[in-house]
Coordinates of C-alpha atoms in Angstrom, one line a residue:
M1 CA -16.9 -8.5 -12.2
L2 CA -17.8 -11.1 -9.5
H3 CA -20.4 -10.1 -6.9
V4 CA -21.0 -11.9 -3.7
G5 CA -24.0 -11.1 -1.6
D6 CA -25.7 -7.7 -1.6
G7 CA -22.7 -5.7 -0.4
S8 CA -24.5 -4.1 2.4
N9 CA -24.1 -7.0 4.7
T10 CA -21.2 -9.1 3.4
F11 CA -18.7 -6.1 3.3
K12 CA -20.3 -3.8 5.9
R13 CA -17.6 -4.0 8.6
S14 CA -14.6 -2.9 6.4
G15 CA -16.4 -1.0 3.8
I16 CA -15.5 -3.4 1.1
G17 CA -19.0 -3.3 -0.5
G18 CA -18.7 0.3 -1.2
V19 CA -15.2 0.0 -2.7
L20 CA -16.3 -2.9 -5.0
K21 CA -19.4 -1.1 -6.1
A22 CA -17.3 1.9 -7.0
L23 CA -14.7 -0.2 -8.8
D24 CA -17.5 -2.0 -10.8
S25 CA -19.6 1.0 -11.6
D26 CA -18.4 1.1 -15.1
S27 CA -19.4 -2.5 -15.9
S28 CA -22.7 -2.3 -14.1
S29 CA -23.7 0.9 -15.9
K30 CA -23.3 -0.9 -19.2
G31 CA -26.1 -3.3 -18.3
E32 CA -23.9 -6.3 -17.3
R33 CA -26.0 -9.0 -15.8
T34 CA -25.3 -9.4 -12.1
P35 CA -25.6 -13.0 -10.9
P36 CA -28.0 -13.7 -7.9
G37 CA -26.7 -13.1 -4.5
S38 CA -26.2 -16.6 -3.5
V39 CA -22.7 -17.4 -2.5
G40 CA -23.4 -21.0 -3.5
Y41 CA -24.4 -20.1 -6.9
I42 CA -21.4 -17.7 -7.4
R43 CA -18.8 -20.3 -6.2
N44 CA -20.3 -22.9 -8.5
R45 CA -20.2 -20.7 -11.5
T46 CA -16.6 -19.2 -10.8
F47 CA -14.8 -22.3 -9.8
F48 CA -16.5 -24.7 -12.2
T49 CA -15.3 -22.3 -15.0
A50 CA -11.8 -22.2 -13.5
A51 CA -11.7 -26.0 -13.4
E52 CA -12.7 -26.2 -17.1
Q53 CA -9.9 -23.6 -17.9
V54 CA -7.2 -25.5 -16.0
A55 CA -8.4 -28.9 -17.6
N56 CA -8.1 -27.3 -21.1
G57 CA -5.1 -25.1 -20.5
R58 CA -7.1 -22.0 -21.3
Y59 CA -6.7 -19.0 -19.1
E60 CA -4.7 -15.8 -18.8
D61 CA -1.2 -16.2 -17.4
E62 CA -1.9 -13.4 -14.9
D63 CA 0.3 -15.1 -12.2
R64 CA 3.5 -15.1 -14.0
I65 CA 6.3 -13.1 -12.4
K66 CA 8.8 -11.8 -14.9
T67 CA 12.5 -12.1 -13.9
G68 CA 14.0 -8.8 -12.5
A69 CA 17.3 -7.3 -12.8
A70 CA 18.8 -9.3 -9.9
F71 CA 17.8 -12.7 -11.2
K72 CA 21.1 -13.7 -12.6
A73 CA 22.8 -12.4 -9.6
Q74 CA 20.6 -14.4 -7.4
R75 CA 21.1 -17.5 -9.3
E76 CA 24.9 -17.1 -8.8
I77 CA 24.4 -16.7 -5.1
D78 CA 22.2 -19.7 -4.9
E79 CA 24.7 -21.8 -6.9
Q80 CA 27.2 -21.3 -4.2
D81 CA 24.9 -22.6 -1.5
V82 CA 23.4 -25.9 -2.6
M83 CA 23.3 -29.0 -0.4
I84 CA 22.4 -32.5 -1.4
I85 CA 22.0 -34.7 1.6
G86 CA 21.4 -38.5 1.6
S87 CA 21.8 -39.3 -2.0
K88 CA 24.1 -42.1 -2.9
D89 CA 23.8 -41.3 -6.6
I90 CA 24.5 -37.6 -7.0
K91 CA 22.9 -36.5 -10.2
K92 CA 24.4 -33.8 -12.5
P93 CA 22.3 -30.6 -12.4
M94 CA 20.4 -29.5 -15.4
K95 CA 22.0 -26.4 -16.7
R96 CA 19.6 -25.9 -19.6
F97 CA 16.1 -27.4 -20.1
K98 CA 17.3 -28.9 -23.4
D99 CA 19.8 -31.0 -21.5
L100 CA 16.9 -33.5 -20.8
E101 CA 14.4 -35.1 -23.3
W102 CA 10.9 -33.6 -23.2
P103 CA 7.9 -34.0 -25.4
L104 CA 7.9 -31.0 -27.8
A105 CA 4.7 -29.5 -26.3
L106 CA 6.1 -29.6 -22.8
L107 CA 9.5 -28.1 -24.0
E108 CA 7.5 -25.2 -25.6
N109 CA 5.5 -24.6 -22.4
I110 CA 8.7 -24.7 -20.2
T111 CA 10.5 -22.3 -22.5
D112 CA 7.5 -20.0 -22.5
S113 CA 7.4 -20.0 -18.7
F114 CA 11.1 -19.8 -18.0
P115 CA 12.7 -17.9 -20.9
D116 CA 16.0 -17.3 -18.8
G117 CA 16.5 -20.8 -18.2
P118 CA 16.0 -23.0 -15.0
T119 CA 16.4 -21.6 -11.6
V120 CA 18.9 -23.2 -9.2
V121 CA 16.3 -25.4 -7.5
Q122 CA 14.9 -26.6 -10.8
S123 CA 18.5 -27.5 -12.0
Y124 CA 19.1 -29.8 -9.1
A125 CA 15.6 -31.2 -8.3
I126 CA 14.3 -32.0 -11.8
P127 CA 16.8 -34.7 -12.6
Y128 CA 15.9 -36.5 -9.3
I129 CA 12.1 -36.4 -9.8
N130 CA 12.5 -37.1 -13.6
D131 CA 14.3 -40.5 -12.6
P132 CA 11.5 -43.0 -11.8
G133 CA 13.9 -45.0 -9.7
A134 CA 14.8 -42.1 -7.4
G135 CA 13.7 -42.0 -3.8
D136 CA 11.7 -39.6 -1.7
L137 CA 12.8 -35.9 -2.0
L138 CA 12.8 -32.9 0.3
L139 CA 13.1 -29.6 -1.4
R140 CA 13.9 -26.3 0.4
S141 CA 14.5 -23.1 -1.4
H142 CA 13.7 -19.5 -0.9
T143 CA 10.3 -18.0 -1.9
G144 CA 9.7 -17.3 -5.5
S145 CA 12.5 -19.7 -6.7
G146 CA 10.3 -21.8 -9.0
K147 CA 9.7 -24.9 -6.7
T148 CA 6.4 -25.6 -8.1
A149 CA 7.6 -26.1 -11.6
A150 CA 10.5 -28.0 -10.2
F151 CA 8.1 -30.9 -9.3
M152 CA 5.5 -30.3 -11.9
I153 CA 7.7 -30.4 -15.0
P154 CA 9.2 -33.9 -14.4
I155 CA 5.8 -35.2 -13.1
I156 CA 4.2 -34.2 -16.3
N157 CA 6.9 -35.7 -18.4
N158 CA 6.8 -39.1 -16.6
I159 CA 3.0 -39.2 -16.8
A160 CA 3.1 -38.6 -20.5
K161 CA 5.5 -41.5 -21.0
L162 CA 3.3 -43.8 -18.8
K163 CA 0.3 -42.9 -20.8
R164 CA 2.0 -43.7 -24.0
E165 CA 3.0 -47.2 -22.7
K166 CA -0.5 -48.2 -21.5
K167 CA -4.0 -47.1 -21.1
L168 CA -5.0 -46.3 -17.6
P169 CA -8.5 -46.9 -16.2
P170 CA -10.6 -43.8 -15.7
R171 CA -10.5 -41.9 -12.3
S172 CA -7.0 -43.2 -11.7
P173 CA -4.7 -40.2 -10.9
I174 CA -1.0 -40.7 -11.1
A175 CA 0.0 -37.7 -8.9
V176 CA -1.6 -36.2 -5.8
V177 CA -0.4 -32.6 -4.9
L178 CA -1.6 -31.6 -1.3
V179 CA -1.5 -27.9 -0.4
P180 CA -2.6 -26.1 2.8
T181 CA -5.0 -23.5 1.4
R182 CA -7.6 -23.3 -1.3
E183 CA -6.0 -20.3 -3.0
L184 CA -2.7 -22.1 -3.3
A185 CA -4.5 -25.1 -4.9
I186 CA -5.9 -22.9 -7.6
Q187 CA -2.5 -21.3 -8.3
V188 CA -0.6 -24.6 -8.4
A189 CA -3.3 -26.2 -10.7
K190 CA -3.1 -23.2 -13.0
E191 CA 0.7 -23.3 -13.2
G192 CA 0.5 -27.1 -13.8
G193 CA -2.2 -26.6 -16.4
K194 CA 0.0 -24.1 -18.3
L195 CA 3.0 -26.5 -18.4
A196 CA 0.7 -29.4 -19.4
R197 CA -1.0 -27.6 -22.3
G198 CA -1.0 -29.7 -25.4
T199 CA 0.6 -32.7 -23.6
G200 CA -2.6 -34.8 -23.0
I201 CA -2.1 -34.5 -19.3
N202 CA -5.2 -33.5 -17.3
I203 CA -5.0 -31.6 -14.0
C204 CA -8.0 -31.1 -11.6
F205 CA -8.2 -29.1 -8.4
L206 CA -10.3 -30.1 -5.5
I207 CA -11.3 -27.5 -3.0
G208 CA -14.2 -26.9 -0.6
A209 CA -15.7 -24.2 -2.7
I210 CA -16.5 -26.5 -5.6
P211 CA -19.6 -28.9 -4.9
N212 CA -18.9 -32.5 -5.3
S213 CA -21.2 -32.8 -8.2
D214 CA -19.1 -30.3 -10.2
I215 CA -16.0 -32.1 -9.4
R216 CA -17.5 -35.5 -10.7
I217 CA -18.7 -33.8 -13.9
N218 CA -15.3 -32.2 -14.6
V219 CA -13.4 -35.4 -13.9
E220 CA -15.7 -37.5 -16.1
R221 CA -15.5 -35.0 -18.9
H222 CA -11.8 -34.4 -19.0
G223 CA -10.2 -37.1 -16.8
C224 CA -7.7 -36.4 -14.1
D225 CA -3.9 -37.4 -14.1
I226 CA -2.8 -34.9 -11.5
I227 CA -5.0 -34.0 -8.5
V228 CA -4.2 -30.6 -6.8
G229 CA -6.2 -29.9 -3.6
T230 CA -6.6 -29.3 0.1
L231 CA -6.6 -32.2 2.5
G232 CA -10.3 -32.5 3.3
K233 CA -11.5 -32.6 -0.2
I234 CA -8.8 -34.9 -1.5
S235 CA -9.2 -37.3 1.3
H236 CA -12.9 -37.4 0.7
F237 CA -12.6 -38.3 -2.9
L238 CA -9.7 -40.7 -2.4
L239 CA -10.7 -42.5 0.8
D240 CA -14.4 -42.0 1.4
K241 CA -16.2 -45.0 0.0
E242 CA -19.3 -42.9 -0.4
S243 CA -17.7 -40.2 -2.7
S244 CA -18.4 -42.2 -5.9
K245 CA -22.1 -42.5 -5.4
E246 CA -21.6 -46.1 -6.6
G247 CA -21.3 -47.5 -3.1
G248 CA -18.4 -49.6 -1.8
K249 CA -15.5 -47.6 -3.3
A250 CA -14.0 -44.1 -3.3
F251 CA -14.5 -42.0 -6.3
F252 CA -10.7 -42.0 -7.3
S253 CA -8.6 -45.2 -7.2
P254 CA -5.3 -45.0 -5.5
D255 CA -3.9 -47.9 -7.4
H256 CA -1.8 -46.0 -9.9
I257 CA -0.5 -43.2 -7.7
R258 CA 3.2 -42.7 -8.4
Y259 CA 3.7 -39.1 -6.7
L260 CA 2.6 -37.7 -3.5
V261 CA 3.6 -34.1 -3.2
L262 CA 3.2 -32.1 0.0
D263 CA 3.5 -28.5 -1.1
E264 CA 4.3 -26.0 1.8
A265 CA 4.8 -29.1 3.9
D266 CA 5.6 -27.5 7.2
R267 CA 2.3 -25.6 7.2
L268 CA 0.5 -28.7 5.7
L269 CA 1.6 -30.8 8.5
S270 CA 1.3 -28.2 11.4
S271 CA -1.6 -30.1 13.1
E272 CA -2.1 -33.7 14.3
E273 CA -5.4 -33.9 12.3
A274 CA -3.5 -33.0 9.0
R275 CA -0.9 -35.6 9.7
T276 CA -3.4 -38.3 10.3
I277 CA -5.1 -37.5 6.9
V278 CA -1.7 -37.6 5.2
D279 CA -0.9 -40.9 6.8
N280 CA -4.3 -42.4 5.8
I281 CA -3.6 -41.2 2.1
K282 CA -0.1 -42.9 2.3
D283 CA -1.7 -46.1 3.7
S284 CA -4.1 -46.3 0.9
M285 CA -1.3 -46.3 -1.6
S286 CA 1.5 -48.2 0.1
M287 CA 0.4 -51.8 -0.8
R288 CA -0.5 -51.0 -4.4
T289 CA 2.4 -49.4 -6.1
N290 CA 5.8 -47.8 -5.7
Y291 CA 5.6 -44.0 -5.2
Q292 CA 7.7 -41.0 -4.5
V293 CA 7.0 -38.5 -1.8
I294 CA 8.1 -35.0 -2.5
M295 CA 8.1 -32.4 0.3
N296 CA 8.5 -28.6 -0.6
S297 CA 8.7 -25.4 1.3
A298 CA 11.0 -22.3 1.7
T299 CA 11.2 -23.1 5.5
L300 CA 11.5 -26.8 5.8
S301 CA 13.7 -28.4 8.5
V302 CA 15.8 -31.1 6.9
H303 CA 15.2 -33.8 9.5
E304 CA 12.0 -32.8 11.1
Y305 CA 9.9 -35.0 8.7
D306 CA 12.1 -38.1 8.5
D307 CA 9.0 -40.3 9.1
Y308 CA 7.5 -39.0 5.9
L309 CA 10.5 -39.6 3.8
L310 CA 11.3 -43.3 4.2
F311 CA 12.4 -44.6 0.7
M312 CA 16.0 -43.6 -0.2
P313 CA 15.4 -40.1 1.0
T314 CA 17.3 -37.1 -0.5
A315 CA 17.3 -33.5 0.7
I316 CA 18.1 -30.6 -1.7
T317 CA 18.5 -27.2 0.0
V318 CA 19.3 -24.0 -1.9
G319 CA 20.3 -21.1 0.2
Q320 CA 19.7 -20.9 4.0
N321 CA 16.3 -20.8 5.7
F322 CA 16.2 -17.0 5.3
P323 CA 14.7 -14.4 2.9
V324 CA 16.6 -13.6 -0.4
D325 CA 19.0 -10.6 -0.5
S326 CA 16.6 -8.9 -3.1
V327 CA 14.2 -8.1 -0.2
I328 CA 15.3 -4.9 1.5
Q329 CA 14.2 -5.2 5.2
R330 CA 13.5 -2.2 7.4
F331 CA 12.1 -1.9 10.9
V332 CA 10.1 0.9 12.5
N333 CA 10.0 1.5 16.3
V334 CA 6.3 2.0 17.1
S335 CA 3.7 1.4 19.9
E336 CA 0.6 -0.8 19.4
Y337 CA -1.3 1.4 21.9
P338 CA -1.7 5.2 22.5
I339 CA 1.4 6.5 24.4
K340 CA -0.8 8.6 26.5
N341 CA -2.0 5.6 28.3
V342 CA 1.5 5.0 29.8
P343 CA 2.2 7.0 33.0
D344 CA 5.1 9.5 32.5
E345 CA 7.2 7.9 35.2
F346 CA 7.0 4.5 33.6
R347 CA 7.4 5.5 30.1
L348 CA 10.5 3.4 29.4
I349 CA 12.5 3.1 26.1
Q350 CA 15.9 1.9 25.0
P351 CA 18.7 4.3 25.4
G352 CA 19.0 6.7 22.6
I353 CA 15.9 5.5 20.9
A354 CA 12.6 7.4 20.9
W355 CA 9.2 5.5 21.0
R356 CA 6.4 7.8 20.3
V357 CA 4.2 7.0 17.2
Q358 CA 1.2 4.6 17.3
K359 CA 1.2 1.9 14.7
I360 CA -1.9 3.1 12.8
D361 CA -0.8 6.6 12.6
F362 CA 2.6 5.7 11.2
L363 CA 0.9 3.4 8.6
L364 CA -1.4 6.1 7.4
N365 CA 1.5 8.6 7.3
L366 CA 3.5 6.1 5.2
C367 CA 0.7 5.6 2.8
H368 CA 0.3 9.3 2.4
S369 CA 4.0 9.6 1.7
W370 CA 3.8 7.0 -1.0
K371 CA 0.7 8.7 -2.5
S372 CA 2.5 12.1 -2.7
R373 CA 6.0 11.0 -3.9
N374 CA 5.1 8.2 -6.4
I375 CA 3.7 8.4 -9.8
S376 CA 1.8 5.3 -9.2
F377 CA 0.9 3.9 -5.7
P378 CA 3.0 0.7 -4.9
K379 CA 1.3 -2.6 -4.7
V380 CA 1.2 -3.4 -0.9
I381 CA 0.3 -6.4 1.2
I382 CA -0.1 -5.6 4.9
F383 CA 0.0 -8.5 7.4
V384 CA -1.8 -8.6 10.8
N385 CA -2.2 -11.3 13.3
T386 CA -6.0 -11.3 13.8
K387 CA -9.1 -11.1 11.6
R388 CA -10.4 -8.3 13.7
K389 CA -7.4 -6.2 13.1
A390 CA -7.4 -6.8 9.3
E391 CA -10.9 -5.2 9.4
F392 CA -9.8 -2.3 11.6
V393 CA -6.7 -1.5 9.4
A394 CA -8.6 -1.8 6.1
A395 CA -11.3 0.4 7.4
A396 CA -8.9 3.0 8.5
L397 CA -7.2 3.0 5.0
L398 CA -10.6 3.3 3.3
Q399 CA -11.6 6.3 5.4
R400 CA -8.5 8.0 4.1
D401 CA -9.4 7.3 0.5
F402 CA -6.8 4.5 0.1
R403 CA -7.9 1.6 -2.1
A404 CA -7.7 -1.3 0.4
L405 CA -9.5 -4.5 1.0
A406 CA -9.4 -6.9 4.0
M407 CA -8.8 -10.6 3.6
H408 CA -8.9 -13.5 6.1
G409 CA -10.3 -16.9 6.7
D410 CA -13.9 -15.7 7.6
Y411 CA -14.5 -14.5 4.1
P412 CA -15.7 -17.1 1.6
L413 CA -13.2 -18.2 -1.0
A414 CA -14.9 -16.4 -4.0
Q415 CA -14.5 -13.2 -2.2
R416 CA -10.8 -13.8 -1.2
H417 CA -10.1 -14.9 -4.8
E418 CA -11.7 -11.6 -6.0
T419 CA -9.6 -9.6 -3.5
I420 CA -6.3 -11.1 -5.0
N421 CA -7.5 -10.5 -8.5
A422 CA -8.4 -6.8 -7.7
L423 CA -4.8 -6.3 -6.5
K424 CA -3.4 -8.1 -9.7
D425 CA -5.6 -6.0 -11.9
E426 CA -4.6 -2.8 -10.1
K427 CA -8.3 -2.1 -9.0
I428 CA -7.0 -1.8 -5.5
D429 CA -3.5 -1.0 -4.1
I430 CA -3.5 -2.6 -0.7
I431 CA -4.5 -5.9 0.9
V432 CA -4.7 -6.2 4.6
G433 CA -4.7 -9.8 5.6
T434 CA -3.8 -12.6 8.0
D435 CA -1.3 -15.3 7.2
V436 CA -4.0 -17.0 4.9
I437 CA -2.1 -15.1 2.1
S438 CA 1.5 -15.7 3.4
R439 CA 2.2 -19.0 1.7
G440 CA 3.0 -19.7 -1.9
L441 CA 0.6 -17.2 -3.6
N442 CA 2.2 -15.4 -6.7
V443 CA 0.9 -11.9 -6.9
P444 CA 3.0 -10.2 -9.5
N445 CA 4.9 -7.0 -8.8
V446 CA 4.2 -6.6 -5.1
D447 CA 6.4 -3.7 -4.2
V448 CA 6.1 -3.6 -0.5
V449 CA 5.1 -6.0 2.3
V450 CA 4.3 -4.5 5.7
N451 CA 4.3 -6.4 8.9
Y452 CA 1.8 -4.4 10.8
D453 CA 2.0 -7.1 13.5
M454 CA 5.2 -9.2 13.8
P455 CA 4.4 -13.0 13.6
V456 CA 4.2 -14.6 16.9
R457 CA 7.3 -16.7 17.8
R458 CA 7.6 -18.2 14.2
A459 CA 10.6 -17.3 12.0
E460 CA 9.0 -19.3 9.2
E461 CA 6.1 -17.0 9.0
Y462 CA 8.3 -14.0 8.8
V463 CA 10.2 -15.5 5.9
H464 CA 7.0 -16.5 4.0
R465 CA 5.3 -13.1 4.6
I466 CA 8.2 -11.0 3.3
G467 CA 8.6 -13.5 0.5
R468 CA 5.5 -12.2 -1.2
T469 CA 8.0 -9.4 -2.6
G470 CA 11.3 -9.5 -4.1
R471 CA 10.4 -12.7 -6.1
M472 CA 12.4 -14.0 -9.2
G473 CA 15.2 -11.5 -9.0
N474 CA 12.9 -8.4 -8.6
V475 CA 13.7 -6.0 -5.7
G476 CA 11.2 -5.7 -3.1
R477 CA 10.8 -3.9 0.3
A478 CA 9.6 -5.2 3.7
I479 CA 8.7 -2.9 6.5
S480 CA 8.1 -4.3 9.8
F481 CA 6.5 -2.5 12.8
Y482 CA 8.4 -3.4 15.9
D483 CA 6.9 -2.7 19.3
P484 CA 9.5 -3.5 22.1
S485 CA 6.8 -4.1 24.6
T486 CA 5.2 -7.0 22.8
D487 CA 7.7 -8.1 20.0
F488 CA 10.9 -8.7 22.0
V489 CA 10.4 -12.5 21.7
M490 CA 11.0 -12.1 17.9
A491 CA 14.0 -9.8 18.3
Q492 CA 16.8 -12.5 18.2
M493 CA 15.2 -14.3 15.3
V494 CA 14.9 -11.1 13.2
E495 CA 18.5 -10.1 14.1
K496 CA 19.7 -13.5 12.8
I497 CA 17.9 -13.2 9.6
M498 CA 19.0 -9.7 9.0
L499 CA 22.6 -10.6 9.6
K500 CA 22.4 -13.6 7.3
T501 CA 21.0 -11.3 4.5
N502 CA 23.5 -8.5 5.0
Q503 CA 21.1 -6.1 6.4
E504 CA 21.8 -3.4 9.0
V505 CA 20.3 -4.3 12.3
P506 CA 18.6 -1.3 14.1
E507 CA 20.1 -0.5 17.5
Y508 CA 16.8 -0.9 19.4
L509 CA 16.3 -4.4 18.0
S510 CA 19.8 -5.5 19.2
Y511 CA 19.0 -3.9 22.6
S512 CA 15.8 -5.8 23.0
I513 CA 17.8 -9.0 22.9
T514 CA 19.9 -8.1 25.9
A515 CA 17.2 -6.4 27.9
Q516 CA 15.4 -8.2 30.7
C517 CA 12.1 -9.9 29.6
D518 CA 10.2 -8.9 32.8
T519 CA 10.9 -5.2 32.0
F520 CA 9.3 -5.6 28.6
L521 CA 6.5 -7.5 30.0
S522 CA 5.9 -4.8 32.5
Q523 CA 5.9 -2.1 29.7
A524 CA 3.4 -4.1 27.8
L525 CA 1.0 -4.2 30.9
L526 CA 1.4 -0.5 31.3
T527 CA 0.0 0.2 27.8
G528 CA -3.5 -0.6 29.1
M529 CA -3.8 -4.2 27.9
E530 CA -4.2 -5.9 31.3
R531 CA -4.0 -3.6 34.4
P532 CA -1.7 -1.0 36.0
A533 CA 1.4 -3.0 36.9
A534 CA 3.9 -0.4 38.3
S535 CA 4.4 -2.7 41.3
L536 CA 5.8 -5.3 38.9
L537 CA 8.8 -3.2 37.9
D538 CA 12.0 -4.1 39.6
S539 CA 14.2 -1.1 40.3
N540 CA 17.2 -3.1 39.5
H541 CA 16.2 -3.3 35.8
V542 CA 15.0 0.3 35.4
S543 CA 18.5 1.7 35.4
A544 CA 19.0 0.4 31.9
W545 CA 16.3 2.6 30.5
R546 CA 15.7 6.3 30.4
F547 CA 12.5 8.4 30.6
I548 CA 11.3 10.2 27.4
A549 CA 9.2 13.1 26.7
D550 CA 6.2 13.4 24.4
E551 CA 8.0 15.4 21.8
A552 CA 10.4 12.5 21.1
V553 CA 10.7 11.4 17.4
V554 CA 10.4 7.9 16.1
Q555 CA 13.5 6.6 14.5
F556 CA 12.7 5.2 11.0
I557 CA 15.5 2.7 9.7

């Protein structure tokens, strides 16, 4: 068990220290040596070991998600909704992995990882990436559809061919995979390491939690054909002339790079600073070799990133920009703030729909219901919009004896990594987190995703959040807490998603779309967030609403 800090300080706000001590009591009682409390020491030891395991293909395959009962049905649905845009040479999809030639070790790894055959995005994307003469590629497919393997498999195959043909100089990677978060870097590197086991292809991951000296040691020891990492760390080792400690040149040479992969590209390129770094990496490669740019996400816009896909670009989209049908979506009509703060004469609500229960109360009742009705408590991820609220909700759950941990960007990576592993290992049942865990992460067998807060104005984040469940044909459930006073800006987007995925749209959600925005805003002000705002209510809009009593009951759909 990994310990970070002394517990009393690091985890004090959400009670995490006490939970981890309780979870770890068995191992500590056996005299297990506890490492020093230094975060630096722990992260060196943890991620240096992880890097060694990735390089050698030695680690437990804890991230693998087994295909569910709906896998074949989902594949048939996806087959009916494939679009290939921009390609002059339409390639035949790969129906079976054996349809293409692979090194024996790679084929065995592929078969072990995907015993049910390729997913639809893999069937269509792999032939394009496997062809060295193909142009740039954009991949869009729903969460949990195997996009990482879709680019990793052909890249590993082509690098193996290249290394058989000629000996490459040391510290000359052939593929660079950029990801938006450290957690995703580790996961992608692990998946690549499993596929590359026994092929002679070396994968390394570069993240901020690993000291530069450890990275140099690992690369010198094992080599590095594929780099997976975050923007800052990769740009340092690829562009910074001080990174090699030899002076005058960067640690890695860009001369032989053939693939530049932007994983979760819409999130990766969400800031000007990130775009500048990606441009600088591209510029370092452009004069030296021909390379292929691959962009990948569940929520990419086909034409938004045309300036990054310049050479014979092709876009492959599987399905629409929506969640898969295997995620059952439900909405609960709740209030963020105590109802008693709203004056009776201004307690407005949609006709026929009651609004009474506060968010936190409903969540606690929901968890109690799961605890009493289920043989085993479901695996749950709860999304909130702020770090402070993650602490608050996790603390409320802990006080009611639910096994929950908070997770957000203020925690060091070692602690976030441990929290995810605790959920995988069933040492906890609930993670309460921000969008730091909404992208790409494979946590096997997540039963329920709860949107305690609706994402702010971004349909893409809603899709990625609920995509943590219902992966690879498994059935999942997403429950979203909808507060008409604050979430009406998302109503139309959510209705569109639900209609596209054949889900019943709650009446109050449809009503929110047609209601006047200033009425909603006034209602939000009356909850105590700003100031009394009775004067802002226009009498012309009040007629569309009705007053309700305290004994009203929340409708759960």
